[in-house]
Coordinates of N, CA and C and ligand atoms in Angstrom, one line a residue:
M146 N 18.1 -14.5 -3.6 CA 16.7 -14.5 -3.4 C 16.2 -14.2 -2.1
S147 N 15.4 -13.2 -2.0 CA 14.8 -13.0 -0.8 C 13.7 -13.9 -0.3
A148 N 13.5 -14.0 0.9 CA 12.3 -14.8 1.6 C 11.2 -14.4 1.7
R149 N 11.1 -13.0 1.2 CA 9.9 -12.0 1.3 C 8.7 -12.4 0.3
R150 N 7.5 -12.8 0.7 CA 6.6 -13.0 0.1 C 5.9 -11.9 -0.6
P151 N 5.9 -12.0 -2.2 CA 5.4 -10.4 -2.9 C 4.1 -10.5 -2.7
L152 N 3.9 -9.0 -2.3 CA 2.1 -8.7 -2.4 C 2.0 -7.7 -3.6
V153 N 0.9 -7.9 -4.2 CA 0.2 -7.1 -4.7 C -1.0 -6.5 -4.5
A154 N -1.1 -5.3 -4.3 CA -2.5 -4.6 -3.9 C -3.0 -4.1 -4.7
G155 N -4.3 -4.1 -4.9 CA -5.0 -3.3 -5.8 C -5.7 -2.1 -5.0
N156 N -5.6 -0.8 -5.3 CA -6.0 0.5 -4.8 C -7.2 0.8 -5.8
W157 N -8.4 0.4 -5.4 CA -9.7 1.0 -6.2 C -9.9 2.5 -5.9
K158 N -9.3 3.1 -5.1 CA -9.5 4.5 -4.9 C -11.2 4.6 -5.0
L159 N -11.5 6.1 -5.7 CA -13.1 6.0 -5.3 C -13.9 5.8 -6.8
N160 N -13.6 4.7 -6.7 CA -14.1 3.7 -8.3 C -15.3 2.7 -7.6
K161 N -16.1 2.3 -8.2 CA -17.1 1.0 -8.4 C -18.2 1.1 -7.1
T162 N -19.2 0.8 -7.9 CA -20.9 0.6 -7.1 C -20.3 -0.5 -6.5
V163 N -21.5 -1.0 -5.6 CA -21.0 -2.3 -4.8 C -21.4 -3.2 -5.6
K164 N -22.2 -3.0 -6.7 CA -22.5 -4.6 -7.7 C -21.1 -4.5 -8.5
E165 N -20.3 -3.1 -9.0 CA -19.1 -3.2 -10.1 C -18.1 -4.1 -8.8
A166 N -18.2 -3.7 -7.8 CA -16.9 -4.1 -6.8 C -16.9 -5.3 -6.6
T167 N -18.3 -6.1 -6.4 CA -18.3 -7.3 -6.1 C -18.2 -8.1 -7.2
A168 N -18.6 -7.9 -8.5 CA -18.3 -8.4 -9.9 C -16.8 -8.5 -10.1
L169 N -16.3 -7.7 -9.9 CA -14.7 -7.7 -10.0 C -14.1 -8.7 -8.9
A170 N -14.5 -8.3 -7.9 CA -13.9 -9.6 -6.9 C -13.9 -11.0 -7.1
R171 N -15.4 -11.1 -7.4 CA -15.7 -12.4 -7.9 C -14.7 -13.2 -9.4
D172 N -14.5 -12.1 -10.0 CA -13.9 -12.6 -11.2 C -12.6 -12.8 -10.9
L173 N -11.8 -12.0 -10.2 CA -10.6 -11.8 -9.5 C -10.4 -13.7 -8.8
K174 N -11.6 -13.7 -7.9 CA -11.5 -15.1 -7.2 C -11.3 -16.1 -7.9
G175 N -12.0 -16.1 -9.0 CA -12.2 -17.1 -10.0 C -10.9 -17.3 -10.7
R176 N -10.2 -16.1 -11.3 CA -9.1 -16.2 -12.0 C -7.7 -16.7 -11.1
L177 N -8.1 -16.3 -9.6 CA -6.6 -16.4 -9.0 C -7.2 -17.7 -8.2
A178 N -7.8 -18.7 -8.4 CA -8.4 -19.6 -7.5 C -7.0 -20.8 -7.2
A179 N -5.8 -20.8 -8.1 CA -4.6 -21.6 -7.9 C -4.0 -21.0 -6.8
A180 N -3.2 -21.7 -6.1 CA -2.3 -21.3 -5.1 C -1.2 -20.8 -5.9
R181 N -0.6 -19.3 -5.4 CA 0.6 -18.9 -6.2 C 1.4 -18.3 -5.2
N182 N 2.7 -18.0 -5.5 CA 4.0 -16.9 -4.3 C 3.0 -16.2 -4.1
A183 N 2.8 -15.1 -4.6 CA 2.4 -13.6 -4.7 C 1.1 -13.7 -3.6
E184 N 1.1 -12.7 -3.0 CA -0.1 -12.7 -1.8 C -0.8 -11.2 -2.6
V185 N -2.4 -11.4 -2.8 CA -3.1 -10.6 -3.4 C -3.8 -10.0 -2.6
A186 N -4.3 -8.3 -2.7 CA -5.4 -7.7 -1.6 C -5.5 -6.6 -2.6
V187 N -7.3 -6.5 -1.9 CA -7.7 -5.5 -2.9 C -8.5 -4.4 -1.7
A188 N -8.4 -3.0 -2.1 CA -8.9 -2.0 -1.4 C -10.2 -1.1 -1.9
P189 N -11.3 -1.5 -1.6 CA -12.6 -1.2 -2.5 C -12.9 0.2 -1.5
V190 N -13.8 0.7 -2.2 CA -14.2 2.0 -1.1 C -15.0 1.4 0.1
F191 N -15.2 2.2 1.3 CA -15.7 1.7 2.5 C -17.2 0.9 2.0
T192 N -17.8 1.6 1.2 CA -19.3 1.1 1.4 C -19.4 -0.1 0.4
S193 N -18.2 -0.9 -0.2 CA -18.0 -1.9 -0.4 C -17.6 -3.2 -0.1
L194 N -16.9 -2.6 1.3 CA -15.9 -3.6 2.0 C -16.7 -4.8 2.3
A195 N -18.0 -4.7 2.9 CA -18.7 -5.9 3.4 C -18.9 -6.7 2.0
S196 N -19.6 -6.4 1.0 CA -19.9 -7.1 0.0 C -18.9 -7.6 -0.6
V197 N -17.4 -6.7 -1.0 CA -16.7 -7.7 -1.4 C -16.1 -8.7 -0.6
K198 N -16.1 -8.8 0.6 CA -15.5 -9.6 1.7 C -16.3 -11.0 1.3
E199 N -17.5 -10.8 1.2 CA -18.7 -11.8 0.8 C -18.1 -12.6 -0.3
A200 N -17.8 -11.6 -1.5 CA -17.6 -12.3 -2.6 C -16.2 -12.9 -2.8
L201 N -15.4 -12.4 -1.9 CA -14.2 -13.2 -2.0 C -14.0 -14.4 -0.6
A202 N -15.2 -14.7 -0.2 CA -15.2 -15.8 1.0 C -14.7 -16.9 -0.1
G203 N -13.5 -17.9 1.1 CA -13.3 -18.9 0.4 C -11.9 -18.9 -0.7
S204 N -11.7 -17.5 -1.0 CA -10.3 -17.2 -1.5 C -9.2 -16.7 -0.7
A205 N -7.7 -16.6 -1.3 CA -6.6 -16.2 -0.3 C -6.9 -14.9 -0.7
I206 N -7.5 -14.4 -1.3 CA -7.2 -12.7 -1.9 C -7.8 -11.8 -0.1
A207 N -7.1 -10.9 0.0 CA -7.0 -10.4 1.1 C -7.8 -9.0 1.1
L208 N -8.4 -8.7 2.2 CA -9.1 -7.4 1.9 C -8.6 -6.1 2.5
S209 N -8.2 -4.5 2.2 CA -7.8 -3.9 2.8 C -8.6 -2.4 2.6
G210 N -8.8 -1.4 3.8 CA -9.0 -0.4 3.5 C -7.9 0.6 2.4
Q211 N -8.7 2.0 2.5 CA -7.9 3.0 2.0 C -7.3 4.1 2.9
N212 N -8.0 3.9 4.2 CA -7.8 4.9 4.9 C -8.4 4.6 6.4
V213 N -7.7 5.1 7.4 CA -8.6 4.8 8.9 C -8.3 6.0 9.5
H214 N -9.6 6.4 10.4 CA -9.4 7.2 11.5 C -8.5 6.7 12.7
F215 N -7.7 7.8 13.3 CA -7.0 7.0 14.5 C -7.9 7.1 15.7
E216 N -8.9 7.6 16.4 CA -10.0 7.3 17.1 C -10.3 6.4 17.0
D217 N -11.0 5.3 18.0 CA -11.9 4.2 17.8 C -13.4 4.4 17.1
Q218 N -14.1 5.4 18.1 CA -15.1 5.1 18.1 C -15.6 7.0 18.6
G219 N -16.4 7.6 18.3 CA -17.0 8.9 18.9 C -17.7 9.9 17.7
A220 N -17.3 11.3 18.1 CA -18.0 12.5 17.3 C -16.8 12.5 16.3
F221 N -16.6 11.7 15.4 CA -16.0 11.9 14.1 C -16.6 11.5 12.6
T222 N -17.7 12.9 12.4 CA -18.4 12.5 11.4 C -17.4 12.3 10.2
G223 N -18.2 11.2 9.3 CA -17.5 10.7 8.3 C -16.4 9.8 8.3
E224 N -16.0 9.8 9.5 CA -14.6 8.8 9.5 C -15.0 7.3 9.7
V225 N -14.3 6.4 9.6 CA -14.0 4.9 9.7 C -13.1 4.7 10.6
S226 N -13.1 3.8 11.8 CA -12.2 3.3 12.5 C -11.3 1.9 12.6
A227 N -10.4 1.4 13.1 CA -9.7 0.3 13.0 C -10.4 -0.6 13.6
P228 N -11.2 -0.6 14.5 CA -12.2 -1.7 14.8 C -13.3 -1.9 14.1
L229 N -13.8 -1.1 13.0 CA -14.6 -1.3 11.9 C -14.0 -2.1 10.5
L230 N -12.8 -1.7 10.5 CA -12.1 -2.2 9.3 C -11.9 -3.9 9.7
V231 N -11.8 -4.3 10.9 CA -11.7 -5.5 11.3 C -13.1 -6.4 11.3
D232 N -14.1 -5.5 11.9 CA -15.5 -5.9 12.1 C -15.7 -6.6 10.4
V233 N -15.5 -5.6 9.5 CA -16.1 -6.3 8.1 C -14.8 -7.2 7.5
G234 N -13.7 -7.5 8.1 CA -12.8 -8.3 7.6 C -11.7 -7.8 6.7
C235 N -11.0 -6.7 7.2 CA -9.9 -6.2 6.6 C -8.7 -6.5 7.2
T236 N -7.9 -7.1 6.8 CA -6.1 -7.4 7.3 C -5.3 -6.6 7.1
Y237 N -5.6 -5.5 6.1 CA -4.8 -4.6 5.8 C -5.6 -3.3 5.8
C238 N -4.6 -2.0 5.5 CA -5.1 -0.6 5.1 C -3.7 0.2 4.7
I239 N -4.4 0.8 3.6 CA -3.7 1.8 3.3 C -3.2 2.8 4.0
V240 N -2.3 3.3 4.6 CA -2.3 5.1 5.2 C -1.1 5.7 4.4
G241 N -1.4 7.1 4.4 CA -0.3 8.0 4.2 C -0.5 7.9 2.3
H242 N -1.2 7.7 2.0 CA -1.3 7.4 0.5 C -1.2 9.0 0.0
S243 N -0.7 9.1 -1.2 CA -0.5 10.9 -1.5 C -1.3 11.8 -1.8
E244 N -2.9 10.9 -2.1 CA -3.9 11.6 -2.4 C -4.3 12.0 -0.8
R245 N -4.2 11.5 0.1 CA -4.5 11.8 1.1 C -3.6 13.0 1.6
R246 N -2.2 12.8 1.5 CA -1.6 13.9 2.2 C -1.8 15.0 1.1
H247 N -1.6 15.1 0.2 CA -2.0 16.1 -0.8 C -3.3 16.7 -1.2
V248 N -4.4 16.0 -1.1 CA -5.8 16.1 -1.2 C -6.4 16.4 -0.1
F249 N -5.9 15.9 0.9 CA -7.1 15.7 2.3 C -6.0 16.4 3.1
G250 N -4.8 16.7 3.0 CA -4.1 17.4 4.3 C -3.4 16.1 5.3
D251 N -3.4 14.9 5.1 CA -2.8 14.4 6.3 C -1.5 14.8 6.1
T252 N -1.2 14.6 7.5 CA 0.3 15.0 8.0 C 1.3 13.7 8.7
D253 N 2.6 13.7 8.6 CA 3.6 12.8 9.0 C 2.6 12.2 10.7
E254 N 2.4 13.3 11.1 CA 1.7 13.2 12.6 C 0.7 12.0 12.8
N255 N -0.4 12.8 11.8 CA -1.4 12.0 11.7 C -1.5 10.9 11.2
V256 N -0.2 10.6 10.1 CA -0.1 9.3 9.5 C 0.1 8.3 10.6
N257 N 1.2 8.9 11.3 CA 1.5 8.1 12.4 C 0.6 7.5 13.4
K258 N -0.3 8.2 13.2 CA -1.7 7.7 14.7 C -2.6 6.8 13.8
R259 N -2.6 7.3 12.7 CA -3.6 5.9 11.9 C -2.7 4.4 12.1
V260 N -1.3 4.7 11.9 CA -0.2 3.7 11.9 C -0.8 2.4 13.3
H261 N -0.8 3.5 14.3 CA -0.9 3.1 15.8 C -2.1 2.4 15.9
A262 N -3.1 3.2 15.4 CA -4.5 2.8 15.5 C -4.8 1.2 14.9
L263 N -4.3 1.0 13.5 CA -4.2 -0.3 13.2 C -3.5 -1.3 13.8
L264 N -2.3 -0.9 14.0 CA -1.5 -2.1 15.1 C -2.3 -2.1 16.6
N265 N -3.1 -1.3 17.2 CA -3.7 -1.5 18.2 C -4.9 -2.6 17.9
H266 N -5.7 -2.9 16.3 CA -6.5 -3.6 16.3 C -5.9 -4.7 15.7
G267 N -4.7 -5.0 15.2 CA -4.0 -6.3 14.7 C -4.5 -5.9 13.0
V268 N -4.3 -4.7 12.7 CA -4.6 -4.5 10.9 C -3.2 -4.2 10.5
T269 N -2.8 -4.9 9.5 CA -1.5 -4.5 8.8 C -1.5 -3.2 8.2
P270 N -0.5 -2.2 8.7 CA -0.7 -0.9 7.8 C 0.5 -1.1 6.4
I271 N -0.2 -0.3 5.2 CA 0.5 -0.4 4.2 C 0.9 1.1 4.1
L272 N 2.0 1.4 4.7 CA 2.5 2.9 4.9 C 2.9 3.7 3.4
C273 N 2.7 4.5 2.8 CA 2.9 4.8 1.4 C 3.5 6.3 1.8
V274 N 4.5 6.4 1.1 CA 5.4 7.3 0.9 C 6.0 7.8 -0.4
G275 N 6.5 9.1 -0.5 CA 6.7 9.2 -1.8 C 7.1 10.6 -2.3
E276 N 7.7 11.5 -3.2 CA 8.3 12.4 -3.3 C 7.2 13.3 -4.2
Q277 N 7.4 14.5 -4.5 CA 6.6 15.3 -5.5 C 7.5 15.6 -6.7
L278 N 7.4 15.9 -7.7 CA 8.2 16.1 -9.0 C 9.1 17.4 -8.5
E279 N 8.5 18.5 -7.6 CA 9.7 19.5 -7.4 C 10.7 19.1 -6.5
E280 N 10.2 18.1 -5.7 CA 11.3 17.6 -4.5 C 12.4 16.8 -5.4
R281 N 11.7 15.6 -6.6 CA 12.6 15.1 -7.2 C 13.9 15.8 -7.8
E282 N 13.2 16.8 -8.5 CA 14.2 17.6 -9.5 C 14.9 18.8 -8.6
A283 N 14.7 18.9 -7.2 CA 15.5 19.6 -6.5 C 16.3 18.7 -5.7
G284 N 16.4 17.6 -5.9 CA 17.6 16.4 -5.7 C 16.9 15.8 -3.8
K285 N 15.8 16.0 -3.6 CA 15.3 16.0 -2.2 C 14.6 14.4 -2.2
T286 N 14.6 13.9 -3.0 CA 13.9 12.4 -3.0 C 14.1 11.7 -1.7
L287 N 15.5 11.5 -1.4 CA 15.6 10.7 0.0 C 15.3 11.1 0.8
D288 N 15.6 12.8 1.2 CA 14.8 13.4 2.1 C 13.9 13.3 2.6
V289 N 12.7 13.5 1.4 CA 11.6 13.6 1.7 C 10.8 12.2 2.1
V290 N 11.3 11.3 1.2 CA 10.8 9.7 1.3 C 11.3 9.0 2.8
L291 N 12.8 9.5 3.2 CA 13.0 8.6 4.4 C 12.7 9.2 5.6
G292 N 12.2 10.6 5.2 CA 11.7 11.4 6.5 C 10.0 11.0 6.9
Q293 N 9.4 10.7 5.4 CA 8.1 10.3 5.7 C 8.2 8.8 6.6
L294 N 9.3 8.1 6.1 CA 9.1 6.8 6.7 C 9.1 7.0 7.8
A295 N 10.1 7.8 8.4 CA 10.8 7.5 10.2 C 9.6 8.1 10.6
L296 N 8.9 8.9 10.4 CA 7.9 9.9 10.9 C 6.5 9.2 11.2
G297 N 6.3 8.4 9.8 CA 5.1 7.4 9.8 C 5.3 6.1 10.6
L298 N 6.4 6.0 11.0 CA 6.9 4.7 12.0 C 7.3 4.9 13.2
A299 N 7.2 6.4 14.0 CA 7.6 6.5 15.1 C 7.0 6.0 16.2
N300 N 7.6 5.5 16.9 CA 7.3 4.6 18.2 C 6.9 3.2 17.8
Y301 N 7.0 2.7 16.5 CA 6.6 1.2 16.0 C 7.0 0.1 17.1
P302 N 6.5 -0.6 17.4 CA 7.1 -1.7 18.4 C 8.0 -2.6 17.6
S303 N 9.1 -2.8 17.8 CA 10.0 -3.9 16.8 C 9.4 -5.0 16.5
A304 N 9.0 -5.4 17.9 CA 8.5 -6.9 17.8 C 7.4 -7.2 16.8
K305 N 6.8 -6.1 16.3 CA 5.6 -6.2 15.2 C 5.9 -6.0 13.7
A306 N 7.3 -5.4 14.1 CA 7.5 -4.6 12.6 C 7.8 -5.4 11.4
K307 N 8.1 -6.7 11.3 CA 8.5 -7.3 10.5 C 7.3 -7.4 9.5
E308 N 6.1 -7.1 10.1 CA 4.8 -7.0 9.3 C 4.3 -6.1 8.5
V309 N 5.0 -5.1 8.9 CA 4.3 -3.8 8.3 C 4.8 -3.8 6.5
V310 N 3.9 -3.3 6.2 CA 4.4 -2.9 4.5 C 4.4 -1.6 4.0
I311 N 5.7 -1.2 3.5 CA 5.9 0.2 2.7 C 5.7 0.2 1.3
A312 N 5.1 1.1 0.9 CA 4.9 1.5 -0.6 C 5.6 2.5 -1.1
Y313 N 6.6 2.8 -1.6 CA 6.9 3.8 -2.3 C 6.2 4.1 -3.4
E314 N 5.9 5.3 -3.6 CA 5.2 5.9 -4.5 C 5.6 7.2 -5.2
P315 N 6.2 7.3 -6.0 CA 6.4 8.8 -6.2 C 5.2 9.4 -6.8
V316 N 5.2 10.5 -6.0 CA 3.9 11.4 -6.7 C 3.7 11.8 -8.0
W317 N 5.0 12.0 -8.8 CA 4.7 12.1 -10.1 C 4.5 11.0 -11.2
A318 N 4.3 10.0 -10.4 CA 4.0 8.7 -11.3 C 2.7 8.0 -11.1
I319 N 2.2 8.7 -10.3 CA 0.4 8.2 -9.8 C -0.6 8.8 -10.6
G320 N -1.0 7.6 -11.5 CA -2.2 8.0 -12.5 C -1.5 8.9 -13.5
T321 N -0.5 8.8 -13.8 CA 0.0 10.0 -14.9 C 0.6 9.2 -16.1
G322 N 0.7 7.7 -15.8 CA 1.4 6.8 -16.8 C 3.2 7.1 -17.1
R323 N 3.5 7.7 -16.2 CA 4.9 7.9 -15.8 C 5.5 7.0 -14.9
T324 N 6.2 6.1 -15.0 CA 6.8 5.1 -14.1 C 8.1 5.7 -13.7
A325 N 8.6 5.6 -12.4 CA 10.0 5.4 -12.1 C 10.7 4.2 -12.7
S326 N 11.8 4.6 -13.3 CA 12.5 3.3 -13.9 C 12.8 2.4 -13.1
P327 N 13.0 1.3 -13.4 CA 13.6 -0.2 -12.1 C 14.7 0.2 -11.4
S328 N 15.6 0.9 -12.2 CA 17.0 1.5 -11.5 C 16.4 2.5 -10.5
D329 N 15.9 3.7 -10.8 CA 15.7 4.6 -10.0 C 14.8 4.0 -8.6
A330 N 13.9 3.4 -8.8 CA 12.9 2.8 -7.9 C 13.6 1.8 -7.1
Q331 N 14.5 1.1 -7.5 CA 15.3 0.0 -6.6 C 16.2 1.1 -5.7
E332 N 16.9 2.3 -6.1 CA 17.6 3.1 -5.5 C 16.7 3.6 -4.3
V333 N 15.8 4.1 -4.4 CA 15.0 4.6 -3.0 C 14.5 3.2 -2.6
H334 N 14.2 2.0 -3.1 CA 14.0 1.0 -2.3 C 14.9 0.6 -1.3
E335 N 16.2 0.4 -2.0 CA 17.6 0.4 -1.0 C 17.5 1.3 0.0
A336 N 17.3 2.3 -0.1 CA 17.8 3.4 0.6 C 16.5 3.3 1.6
I337 N 15.2 3.0 1.3 CA 14.3 2.5 2.6 C 14.6 1.6 3.6
R338 N 15.0 0.6 2.8 CA 15.3 -0.7 3.4 C 16.7 -0.5 4.7
G339 N 17.6 0.6 4.1 CA 19.0 0.9 4.6 C 18.1 1.8 6.0
R340 N 17.5 2.7 6.1 CA 16.6 3.3 7.2 C 15.9 2.6 7.9
L341 N 14.9 1.4 7.4 CA 14.3 0.6 8.6 C 15.4 -0.5 9.2
G342 N 16.5 -0.4 8.6 CA 17.7 -1.1 9.2 C 18.0 -0.4 10.6
E343 N 18.1 1.2 10.5 CA 18.4 2.0 11.3 C 17.2 1.8 12.3
I344 N 16.0 2.2 12.1 CA 15.2 2.4 12.6 C 14.7 0.9 13.5
F345 N 14.9 -0.1 12.9 CA 14.6 -1.3 13.5 C 16.2 -1.9 13.8
D346 N 16.3 -3.1 13.2 CA 17.5 -3.6 13.0 C 17.7 -4.4 11.5
T347 N 18.9 -4.7 11.1 CA 19.1 -5.1 9.6 C 18.2 -6.4 9.4
E348 N 18.2 -7.4 10.2 CA 17.1 -8.7 10.0 C 16.0 -8.3 10.2
T349 N 15.1 -7.3 10.7 CA 14.1 -6.6 10.6 C 13.5 -6.2 9.1
A350 N 14.8 -5.4 9.1 CA 14.6 -4.6 7.6 C 14.6 -5.5 6.6
G351 N 15.0 -6.3 7.0 CA 15.5 -7.6 5.6 C 14.1 -8.4 5.3
A352 N 13.1 -8.5 6.5 CA 11.8 -9.3 6.4 C 10.6 -8.3 5.8
I353 N 10.6 -7.1 5.6 CA 9.6 -6.3 5.6 C 9.6 -5.9 3.8
R354 N 8.5 -6.0 3.5 CA 8.0 -5.9 2.4 C 7.8 -4.3 1.8
I355 N 8.5 -3.6 0.8 CA 8.5 -2.6 0.1 C 7.9 -2.6 -1.3
L356 N 6.7 -2.4 -1.3 CA 5.7 -2.3 -2.6 C 6.2 -1.1 -3.4
Y357 N 6.2 -1.1 -4.6 CA 6.4 0.2 -5.6 C 5.0 0.6 -5.9
G358 N 4.8 1.7 -5.9 CA 3.4 2.1 -6.9 C 3.6 3.3 -7.6
G359 N 2.7 3.6 -8.5 CA 2.8 4.8 -9.5 C 2.8 4.0 -10.9
S360 N 1.4 4.1 -11.7 CA 1.4 3.6 -12.9 C 2.3 2.2 -13.3
V361 N 1.8 1.0 -12.3 CA 2.2 -0.2 -12.7 C 1.1 -1.0 -13.5
K362 N 1.6 -1.6 -14.7 CA 0.8 -2.1 -15.6 C 1.5 -3.6 -15.9
A363 N 0.9 -4.2 -16.5 CA 1.3 -5.4 -17.2 C 2.8 -5.0 -17.8
S364 N 2.6 -4.2 -18.6 CA 4.1 -4.2 -19.6 C 5.4 -3.7 -18.7
N365 N 5.5 -3.0 -17.9 CA 6.4 -2.7 -16.7 C 6.8 -3.6 -15.3
A366 N 5.5 -4.5 -15.1 CA 5.6 -4.9 -13.8 C 6.8 -5.8 -13.6
K367 N 7.1 -7.0 -14.7 CA 8.3 -7.9 -14.7 C 9.6 -6.9 -14.2
D368 N 9.9 -6.0 -15.0 CA 11.3 -5.5 -14.7 C 11.0 -4.6 -13.6
L369 N 10.2 -4.1 -12.8 CA 10.2 -3.5 -11.5 C 10.1 -4.7 -10.3
L370 N 9.5 -5.4 -10.8 CA 9.5 -6.7 -9.4 C 10.5 -7.4 -9.3
S371 N 11.7 -7.7 -10.7 CA 12.7 -8.3 -10.7 C 13.8 -7.2 -9.9
Q372 N 13.8 -6.0 -9.6 CA 14.5 -5.3 -9.0 C 14.7 -6.5 -7.2
A373 N 15.8 -6.0 -6.6 CA 16.3 -7.1 -5.5 C 15.3 -6.3 -4.4
D374 N 15.1 -5.2 -4.0 CA 14.1 -4.4 -3.4 C 13.1 -4.2 -3.4
I375 N 12.6 -4.6 -4.4 CA 10.9 -4.5 -4.5 C 10.1 -5.6 -4.5
D376 N 9.4 -5.5 -3.6 CA 8.5 -7.3 -3.0 C 7.1 -6.7 -3.7
G377 N 6.6 -6.2 -4.2 CA 5.4 -6.1 -4.8 C 5.0 -4.8 -5.4
A378 N 3.7 -4.7 -5.5 CA 3.2 -3.3 -6.0 C 2.1 -2.9 -5.7
L379 N 1.7 -1.5 -5.4 CA 0.4 -1.4 -5.0 C 0.1 -0.6 -6.2
V380 N -1.3 -1.3 -7.0 CA -1.4 -0.7 -8.2 C -2.9 0.0 -8.6
G381 N -2.8 1.1 -8.8 CA -4.3 2.1 -8.7 C -5.2 1.6 -10.1
G382 N -4.9 2.3 -11.1 CA -5.9 2.3 -12.5 C -5.8 0.9 -13.1
A383 N -4.8 0.2 -13.1 CA -4.8 -1.1 -13.8 C -5.4 -2.2 -12.8
S384 N -5.6 -1.6 -11.5 CA -6.4 -2.5 -10.6 C -7.9 -3.0 -11.0
L385 N -8.2 -2.0 -11.7 CA -9.6 -1.4 -11.9 C -10.5 -2.7 -12.7
T386 N -9.6 -3.5 -13.5 CA -10.7 -4.7 -14.3 C -9.3 -6.1 -13.9
A387 N -10.3 -7.2 -14.3 CA -9.2 -8.3 -13.8 C -8.4 -8.7 -14.9
D388 N -8.4 -8.0 -16.2 CA -7.5 -8.3 -17.3 C -6.5 -7.7 -17.0
T389 N -6.5 -6.4 -16.5 CA -5.2 -5.7 -16.2 C -4.4 -5.9 -15.2
F390 N -5.1 -6.5 -14.3 CA -4.5 -6.5 -12.9 C -4.1 -8.0 -12.8
V391 N -4.6 -9.2 -13.1 CA -4.0 -10.6 -13.0 C -2.7 -10.6 -13.9
P392 N -2.5 -9.7 -15.0 CA -1.0 -9.9 -15.3 C 0.2 -9.4 -14.5
I393 N -0.4 -8.5 -13.4 CA 0.6 -7.9 -12.9 C 0.8 -9.3 -11.6
I394 N -0.3 -9.5 -10.7 CA -0.1 -10.5 -10.5 C 0.8 -11.7 -10.8
E395 N 0.5 -12.0 -11.8 CA 1.3 -13.1 -12.4 C 2.7 -13.0 -12.8
A396 N 2.9 -11.2 -12.9 CA 4.6 -11.2 -12.9 C 5.0 -11.2 -11.6
A397 N 4.5 -11.2 -10.5 CA 4.9 -11.2 -9.2 C 5.0 -12.6 -8.6
G398 N 4.9 -13.7 -9.4 CA 5.0 -15.0 -9.3 C 3.9 -15.7 -8.3
Ligands
LIG3 P1 -1.8 4.4 -10.6 O1 -1.8 4.5 -8.9 O2 -1.4 2.9 -10.5 O3 -2.9 4.5 -11.0 O4 -0.6 5.1 -10.9 C1 -1.2 3.8 -7.8 C2 -1.7 4.2 -6.5 O5 -1.9 5.6 -6.3 O6 -1.7 3.7 -5.4

């Protein structure tokens, strides 16, 4: 049994008005009022963060950003910075999500800068890594995933390393209804933990939570989460209603 506390994070992506997001937050707060082993976080769009934070007051559900710019302030039209995420109550922030990498051109280098910006302000990064279908079919899964991991964590201070969260999200499984089999996912998670051991040390690697993401739903959550190196889930589509999200959290304990 690992001592790692499971984390289930809902990535709401570009969905929900302020009213819809706060309604969902209130619903989750009510249904998740009892103390549980799994930790829960939600990542609404930037415009809903403040209202969702207010709706979650008094609950243990954490707030996460979906992305962050690496500079604190200045002439960066359209961006949001780490101090602003702190200001609104975020304790987590997703970085390097595949949609950021593949739709908006985020590179390993700027993902690493975002990670450091978060660290500088005490926000825990949820660093996403994952291969595309062609890469998997070409047998390059581990090269791609472990490469993104090492570059995303470049110069990460070991004293703070136990807190970082990694999310393995095979790109071909995101929003497609296709999920990696529990054993395929476990194989990659184990390799990620092995590489974390090389980057930091074995003890640190053993404390870092590695989430799985990609079409996680109530029906597959238990099998995925029972794998030795899967410490939670990053959930997109199924996190958009309490009816589909809560059973995943329950599966995490
Ligand atoms: P999905 O998204 O659960 O809808 O596949 C996961 C993610 O992109 O984080």
